[in-house]
């Protein structure tokens, strides 16, 4: 074990130098982390160097919850790193600390019974160049910060306590001042005299780092986003418990931003904002390209309070692609899955799959695909340029929803409809409203059972190439069709059924529907297969089988 004045330090350094050399991965000129370079694929590894062990108590840390231990903890990290790497551990106790900075080839373990307690004194937090809400800017350093590090791990069964209330209070006062001064948007810095001079710290914040493991910890009361890797590659996050106060702004759970090869698994998150949100830069800025977030897996997680369970955006300037979400439960979040962008963000969000997701007791919507974040102009056709976002190739299957205001909302831009979206094996046990889509191309719903209290089970407007296969609505409503279509071209409604007392299976509204095929649908004698409203006519139906 390393101690501050250990006599055999020289022998330790020589021994560890040889063993750690083989553990250091090379960062070649082709690294994905360098903008404009060719991507180089490398696999994430849970292995971390644990050749030697450092106890922070040997560097003067005091676990009484009152003595500031920042310098002692940092000294332990620096000594271990100088020796070539190893493990630094936090023994049981409560340690008051400001930001600490990781070094490469090192594991930082918080043992069971140990708590790192974030200082409530803003003066204990230095500022660093960082990112906040998708923009580069000066920020307060986070409780655990790493910049340009590799082969690092933050582990243990202990606790990180951010004491975030003081930060949230300062943020609220600062927001009031910004509004008073007319500072709109996120670009302007906080004005002089703000209670919060710089954006809030995170609990764990990593920049341009590789081969990262974050595992086992309980983290609560974060000042802002809890775990925030930026421009990182090969990141493995597992077994975290994250608990932040409900309805606390920007206290997201895990937000990878412009990261590559990320695995998030077996986490429990209950927070005041989104639980897991994938991001890649705020918006299109001339001469300022953002890197994408790509190759990301989220699996076996449980989400309680929060804005959504898993989502993408709204910061998508670098694009997000190749995302697999599976085996997750959202119980009590505002919505389940939330994929969002807006005009000005630009780039492409594509190749996203979500399977085996259970959602219950939601305050809002089960699944949202929206290109109207912070933008309510749904009718004007804007010109298409680099600032126009694109959503394409989404697949959701084996979804169970029990309790929500709305089941599914799909809304693309008039100038950039959502392209290629499928919903398969969807069971909506209870929702106030059903599935609605607007401005979408190549949209399919199959094997869906939709129980709703008001409105159609499926409602589509301005859609091209629509397939509704085996959609069932066991619950009837007076004067309400199961499926409502308006300005829909090239649609197939096949093997769908309505409750026996439903007035109609399909309603065509307006004169803009074209090439609608009805095939093998099952309706009772009291239920009409198709009805027409607001100028619609039989001419919109090309065939009935």
Short mmCIF file of C-alpha atoms in Angstrom, two decimals, residues 129-442:
data_model
loop_
_atom_site.label_atom_id
_atom_site.label_comp_id
_atom_site.label_asym_id
_atom_site.label_seq_id
_atom_site.Cartn_x
_atom_site.Cartn_y
_atom_site.Cartn_z
CA UNK A 129 -13.00 24.68 -19.91
CA UNK A 130 -15.96 22.33 -20.39
CA UNK A 131 -19.36 21.77 -21.95
CA UNK A 132 -22.79 22.86 -20.82
CA UNK A 133 -26.01 22.00 -22.69
CA UNK A 134 -24.09 21.26 -25.89
CA UNK A 135 -21.84 24.33 -25.92
CA UNK A 136 -18.18 24.76 -24.98
CA UNK A 137 -17.84 27.19 -22.13
CA UNK A 138 -16.29 27.77 -18.72
CA UNK A 139 -17.94 25.56 -16.09
CA UNK A 140 -17.44 24.63 -12.47
CA UNK A 141 -15.33 21.47 -12.21
CA UNK A 142 -17.30 18.43 -11.11
CA UNK A 143 -16.90 16.25 -8.02
CA UNK A 144 -15.02 13.69 -10.14
CA UNK A 145 -13.51 15.18 -13.30
CA UNK A 146 -11.36 13.54 -15.95
CA UNK A 147 -9.87 15.20 -19.02
CA UNK A 148 -7.87 13.32 -21.67
CA UNK A 149 -7.56 10.24 -19.48
CA UNK A 150 -7.67 6.58 -20.47
CA UNK A 151 -8.04 3.22 -18.80
CA UNK A 152 -9.83 4.64 -15.75
CA UNK A 153 -12.50 3.26 -13.45
CA UNK A 154 -14.80 4.86 -10.88
CA UNK A 155 -16.22 2.02 -8.84
CA UNK A 156 -17.45 0.81 -5.47
CA UNK A 157 -20.53 0.25 -3.36
CA UNK A 158 -20.19 3.63 -1.66
CA UNK A 159 -22.02 6.92 -2.16
CA UNK A 160 -21.48 10.24 -3.88
CA UNK A 161 -23.61 12.99 -2.32
CA UNK A 162 -23.64 16.23 -4.30
CA UNK A 163 -25.58 18.36 -1.79
CA UNK A 164 -27.24 19.86 -4.82
CA UNK A 165 -29.88 21.99 -3.08
CA UNK A 166 -27.57 24.99 -2.73
CA UNK A 167 -26.72 24.83 -6.44
CA UNK A 168 -30.36 24.51 -7.49
CA UNK A 169 -31.27 27.49 -5.34
CA UNK A 170 -28.52 29.59 -6.95
CA UNK A 171 -29.62 28.45 -10.40
CA UNK A 172 -33.21 29.52 -9.71
CA UNK A 173 -32.10 32.99 -8.61
CA UNK A 174 -29.82 33.30 -11.63
CA UNK A 175 -32.62 32.33 -14.02
CA UNK A 176 -34.81 35.08 -12.59
CA UNK A 177 -32.01 37.60 -13.15
CA UNK A 178 -31.46 36.41 -16.72
CA UNK A 179 -35.13 36.83 -17.52
CA UNK A 180 -35.16 40.28 -15.93
CA UNK A 181 -32.21 41.32 -18.14
CA UNK A 182 -33.72 39.76 -21.25
CA UNK A 183 -30.99 37.14 -21.70
CA UNK A 184 -32.73 34.63 -23.98
CA UNK A 185 -31.33 31.22 -24.86
CA UNK A 186 -28.35 29.37 -23.51
CA UNK A 187 -25.54 31.21 -25.32
CA UNK A 188 -25.21 34.31 -23.10
CA UNK A 189 -23.08 33.79 -20.01
CA UNK A 190 -24.61 34.48 -16.62
CA UNK A 191 -24.44 38.22 -15.91
CA UNK A 192 -22.24 39.81 -13.22
CA UNK A 193 -23.84 39.58 -9.83
CA UNK A 194 -25.46 36.21 -10.53
CA UNK A 195 -25.89 33.83 -7.63
CA UNK A 196 -24.42 31.24 -9.98
CA UNK A 197 -21.51 32.77 -11.97
CA UNK A 198 -20.86 29.61 -14.03
CA UNK A 199 -22.87 26.51 -15.00
CA UNK A 200 -23.30 23.96 -12.22
CA UNK A 201 -20.90 21.06 -11.65
CA UNK A 202 -21.79 17.49 -12.45
CA UNK A 203 -21.05 14.52 -10.18
CA UNK A 204 -18.93 12.68 -12.76
CA UNK A 205 -17.76 14.58 -15.84
CA UNK A 206 -15.25 13.19 -18.35
CA UNK A 207 -13.85 14.82 -21.49
CA UNK A 208 -12.04 13.18 -24.42
CA UNK A 209 -11.37 10.01 -22.45
CA UNK A 210 -11.10 6.33 -23.44
CA UNK A 211 -11.72 2.99 -21.80
CA UNK A 212 -13.84 4.19 -18.91
CA UNK A 213 -15.68 2.06 -16.36
CA UNK A 214 -18.21 3.57 -13.92
CA UNK A 215 -19.74 0.91 -11.71
CA UNK A 216 -21.70 0.16 -8.56
CA UNK A 217 -22.00 3.57 -6.92
CA UNK A 218 -25.02 5.23 -5.34
CA UNK A 219 -25.20 8.87 -6.42
CA UNK A 220 -27.73 11.38 -5.14
CA UNK A 221 -28.53 15.09 -4.95
CA UNK A 222 -26.47 16.08 -7.97
CA UNK A 223 -26.16 19.82 -8.68
CA UNK A 224 -26.95 19.12 -12.38
CA UNK A 225 -26.41 16.25 -14.82
CA UNK A 226 -25.17 13.34 -12.76
CA UNK A 227 -22.90 11.38 -15.11
CA UNK A 228 -21.77 13.31 -18.19
CA UNK A 229 -19.13 11.84 -20.51
CA UNK A 230 -18.23 14.14 -23.44
CA UNK A 231 -16.23 13.12 -26.53
CA UNK A 232 -15.43 9.79 -24.88
CA UNK A 233 -14.92 6.36 -26.39
CA UNK A 234 -15.41 2.87 -24.94
CA UNK A 235 -17.50 3.78 -21.90
CA UNK A 236 -19.09 1.12 -19.69
CA UNK A 237 -21.59 2.28 -17.04
CA UNK A 238 -23.17 -0.44 -14.92
CA UNK A 239 -25.05 -0.93 -11.69
CA UNK A 240 -25.44 2.71 -10.70
CA UNK A 241 -28.20 3.93 -8.38
CA UNK A 242 -28.96 7.59 -9.12
CA UNK A 243 -31.51 9.46 -7.01
CA UNK A 244 -32.10 13.20 -7.41
CA UNK A 245 -34.99 15.34 -6.16
CA UNK A 246 -38.12 15.22 -8.31
CA UNK A 247 -38.78 18.15 -10.64
CA UNK A 248 -35.26 19.57 -10.28
CA UNK A 249 -34.09 21.18 -13.52
CA UNK A 250 -31.10 19.65 -15.39
CA UNK A 251 -30.51 16.85 -12.87
CA UNK A 252 -30.43 14.19 -15.58
CA UNK A 253 -29.09 10.76 -14.69
CA UNK A 254 -26.67 9.76 -17.48
CA UNK A 255 -26.02 11.97 -20.53
CA UNK A 256 -23.38 10.70 -22.98
CA UNK A 257 -22.58 13.54 -25.39
CA UNK A 258 -20.72 12.96 -28.66
CA UNK A 259 -19.55 9.60 -27.32
CA UNK A 260 -18.79 6.35 -29.13
CA UNK A 261 -19.11 2.72 -28.02
CA UNK A 262 -21.12 3.19 -24.83
CA UNK A 263 -22.84 0.49 -22.75
CA UNK A 264 -25.23 1.41 -19.93
CA UNK A 265 -26.70 -1.50 -18.00
CA UNK A 266 -28.39 -2.53 -14.76
CA UNK A 267 -28.94 0.98 -13.44
CA UNK A 268 -31.74 2.36 -11.24
CA UNK A 269 -32.46 6.05 -11.87
CA UNK A 270 -35.00 8.35 -10.24
CA UNK A 271 -34.33 11.98 -10.94
CA UNK A 272 -35.74 15.44 -11.48
CA UNK A 273 -35.13 15.52 -15.23
CA UNK A 274 -34.43 12.89 -17.91
CA UNK A 275 -32.98 9.60 -16.70
CA UNK A 276 -30.78 8.76 -19.71
CA UNK A 277 -30.43 11.19 -22.63
CA UNK A 278 -28.05 10.84 -25.60
CA UNK A 279 -26.73 14.12 -27.01
CA UNK A 280 -24.25 15.48 -29.57
CA UNK A 281 -23.99 19.27 -29.48
CA UNK A 282 -26.52 22.08 -29.25
CA UNK A 283 -27.12 23.29 -32.83
CA UNK A 284 -25.48 23.94 -36.18
CA UNK A 285 -22.80 26.61 -35.77
CA UNK A 286 -20.79 27.68 -38.87
CA UNK A 287 -17.21 26.44 -38.60
CA UNK A 288 -17.98 24.42 -35.46
CA UNK A 289 -18.67 20.75 -36.29
CA UNK A 290 -19.85 18.41 -33.56
CA UNK A 291 -19.04 14.70 -33.39
CA UNK A 292 -21.89 12.16 -33.25
CA UNK A 293 -22.97 9.88 -30.47
CA UNK A 294 -22.97 6.36 -31.87
CA UNK A 295 -22.92 2.67 -31.05
CA UNK A 296 -24.78 2.92 -27.75
CA UNK A 297 -26.57 0.21 -25.77
CA UNK A 298 -28.96 0.81 -22.85
CA UNK A 299 -30.23 -2.38 -21.24
CA UNK A 300 -31.74 -3.84 -18.06
CA UNK A 301 -32.45 -0.49 -16.39
CA UNK A 302 -35.29 0.70 -14.15
CA UNK A 303 -36.49 4.31 -14.18
CA UNK A 304 -38.73 5.85 -11.56
CA UNK A 305 -39.29 9.63 -11.39
CA UNK A 306 -37.87 11.66 -14.27
CA UNK A 307 -38.69 13.43 -17.50
CA UNK A 308 -38.24 10.24 -19.52
CA UNK A 309 -36.63 6.85 -19.17
CA UNK A 310 -34.39 6.90 -22.25
CA UNK A 311 -34.21 9.56 -24.94
CA UNK A 312 -32.21 11.31 -27.61
CA UNK A 313 -31.74 15.07 -27.91
CA UNK A 314 -32.71 17.72 -28.05
CA UNK A 315 -29.05 18.56 -28.73
CA UNK A 316 -28.39 16.61 -31.95
CA UNK A 317 -26.01 18.85 -33.93
CA UNK A 318 -23.48 16.01 -34.35
CA UNK A 319 -26.09 13.34 -35.04
CA UNK A 320 -26.96 10.20 -33.10
CA UNK A 321 -26.91 6.74 -34.65
CA UNK A 322 -26.85 3.04 -33.88
CA UNK A 323 -28.70 2.92 -30.55
CA UNK A 324 -30.17 -0.22 -28.97
CA UNK A 325 -32.51 0.05 -25.96
CA UNK A 326 -33.81 -3.14 -24.34
CA UNK A 327 -35.32 -4.71 -21.24
CA UNK A 328 -36.16 -1.50 -19.40
CA UNK A 329 -38.95 -0.44 -17.03
CA UNK A 330 -40.32 3.11 -16.73
CA UNK A 331 -42.54 3.36 -13.65
CA UNK A 332 -43.67 6.88 -12.80
CA UNK A 333 -41.62 8.91 -15.27
CA UNK A 334 -43.29 11.70 -17.23
CA UNK A 335 -42.83 9.72 -20.45
CA UNK A 336 -41.15 6.47 -21.38
CA UNK A 337 -39.04 6.99 -24.51
CA UNK A 338 -38.48 10.51 -25.84
CA UNK A 339 -36.67 11.17 -29.14
CA UNK A 340 -36.55 14.88 -29.89
CA UNK A 341 -34.89 17.52 -32.03
CA UNK A 342 -35.78 20.90 -33.53
CA UNK A 343 -35.16 23.21 -36.44
CA UNK A 344 -31.64 24.56 -36.20
CA UNK A 345 -30.21 21.39 -34.63
CA UNK A 346 -29.57 19.73 -38.00
CA UNK A 347 -27.84 16.40 -38.69
CA UNK A 348 -29.34 12.90 -38.58
CA UNK A 349 -30.74 10.70 -35.83
CA UNK A 350 -31.00 7.18 -37.23
CA UNK A 351 -30.91 3.44 -36.60
CA UNK A 352 -32.58 3.34 -33.20
CA UNK A 353 -34.17 0.21 -31.76
CA UNK A 354 -36.18 -0.15 -28.53
CA UNK A 355 -37.46 -3.58 -27.52
CA UNK A 356 -38.98 -5.09 -24.38
CA UNK A 357 -39.91 -1.88 -22.60
CA UNK A 358 -42.57 -1.79 -19.86
CA UNK A 359 -44.12 1.57 -18.96
CA UNK A 360 -46.69 2.29 -16.28
CA UNK A 361 -48.08 5.21 -14.27
CA UNK A 362 -46.71 7.80 -16.68
CA UNK A 363 -47.63 11.46 -16.25
CA UNK A 364 -47.47 12.16 -19.99
CA UNK A 365 -46.79 10.05 -23.09
CA UNK A 366 -45.45 6.54 -23.59
CA UNK A 367 -43.26 7.15 -26.64
CA UNK A 368 -42.55 10.49 -28.34
CA UNK A 369 -40.83 11.13 -31.67
CA UNK A 370 -40.86 14.92 -32.01
CA UNK A 371 -39.02 17.38 -34.25
CA UNK A 372 -40.75 20.34 -32.61
CA UNK A 373 -38.78 20.76 -29.41
CA UNK A 374 -39.08 24.45 -28.48
CA UNK A 375 -40.87 25.11 -31.80
CA UNK A 376 -44.64 25.21 -32.25
CA UNK A 377 -44.79 26.09 -35.98
CA UNK A 378 -46.23 22.86 -37.32
CA UNK A 379 -47.74 24.11 -40.57
CA UNK A 380 -45.15 26.34 -42.28
CA UNK A 381 -42.89 24.66 -44.82
CA UNK A 382 -39.37 25.94 -44.11
CA UNK A 383 -36.47 25.72 -46.55
CA UNK A 384 -34.16 22.73 -46.14
CA UNK A 385 -30.51 23.39 -45.31
CA UNK A 386 -27.76 22.19 -42.98
CA UNK A 387 -29.85 23.28 -39.99
CA UNK A 388 -32.72 20.96 -40.91
CA UNK A 389 -32.74 17.81 -38.73
CA UNK A 390 -33.50 14.31 -40.04
CA UNK A 391 -35.12 11.41 -38.16
CA UNK A 392 -35.05 8.01 -39.85
CA UNK A 393 -35.03 4.27 -39.20
CA UNK A 394 -36.66 3.75 -35.80
CA UNK A 395 -38.03 0.44 -34.57
CA UNK A 396 -39.95 -0.19 -31.33
CA UNK A 397 -41.34 -3.60 -30.42
CA UNK A 398 -42.71 -5.53 -27.48
CA UNK A 399 -43.93 -2.43 -25.69
CA UNK A 400 -46.35 -2.60 -22.76
CA UNK A 401 -47.98 0.64 -21.60
CA UNK A 402 -50.26 0.74 -18.56
CA UNK A 403 -51.33 4.25 -17.69
CA UNK A 404 -50.49 7.43 -19.63
CA UNK A 405 -52.07 10.58 -20.99
CA UNK A 406 -51.13 9.54 -24.55
CA UNK A 407 -49.79 6.29 -25.93
CA UNK A 408 -47.54 7.36 -28.82
CA UNK A 409 -46.89 10.72 -30.50
CA UNK A 410 -45.04 10.97 -33.84
CA UNK A 411 -44.53 14.47 -35.30
CA UNK A 412 -42.14 15.31 -38.11
CA UNK A 413 -41.45 18.62 -39.80
CA UNK A 414 -43.39 19.52 -42.96
CA UNK A 415 -40.04 19.98 -44.74
CA UNK A 416 -38.45 16.90 -43.11
CA UNK A 417 -40.97 14.17 -42.27
CA UNK A 418 -39.88 11.29 -40.05
CA UNK A 419 -38.80 8.42 -42.32
CA UNK A 420 -39.03 4.73 -41.56
CA UNK A 421 -40.74 4.05 -38.24
CA UNK A 422 -42.24 0.77 -37.07
CA UNK A 423 -44.18 -0.13 -33.93
CA UNK A 424 -44.63 -3.88 -33.47
CA UNK A 425 -46.24 -5.89 -30.66
CA UNK A 426 -47.58 -2.90 -28.76
CA UNK A 427 -50.04 -3.44 -25.92
CA UNK A 428 -51.63 -0.29 -24.54
CA UNK A 429 -53.53 -1.47 -21.49
CA UNK A 430 -54.65 2.00 -20.43
CA UNK A 431 -54.18 5.48 -21.90
CA UNK A 432 -56.37 8.54 -22.24
CA UNK A 433 -55.47 8.93 -25.93
CA UNK A 434 -53.97 6.56 -28.48
CA UNK A 435 -51.33 6.62 -31.22
CA UNK A 436 -51.06 9.80 -33.29
CA UNK A 437 -48.75 10.59 -36.18
CA UNK A 438 -48.12 13.72 -38.23
CA UNK A 439 -45.70 14.23 -41.11
CA UNK A 440 -44.26 10.74 -41.42
CA UNK A 441 -43.18 8.55 -44.34
CA UNK A 442 -43.05 4.74 -44.14
#
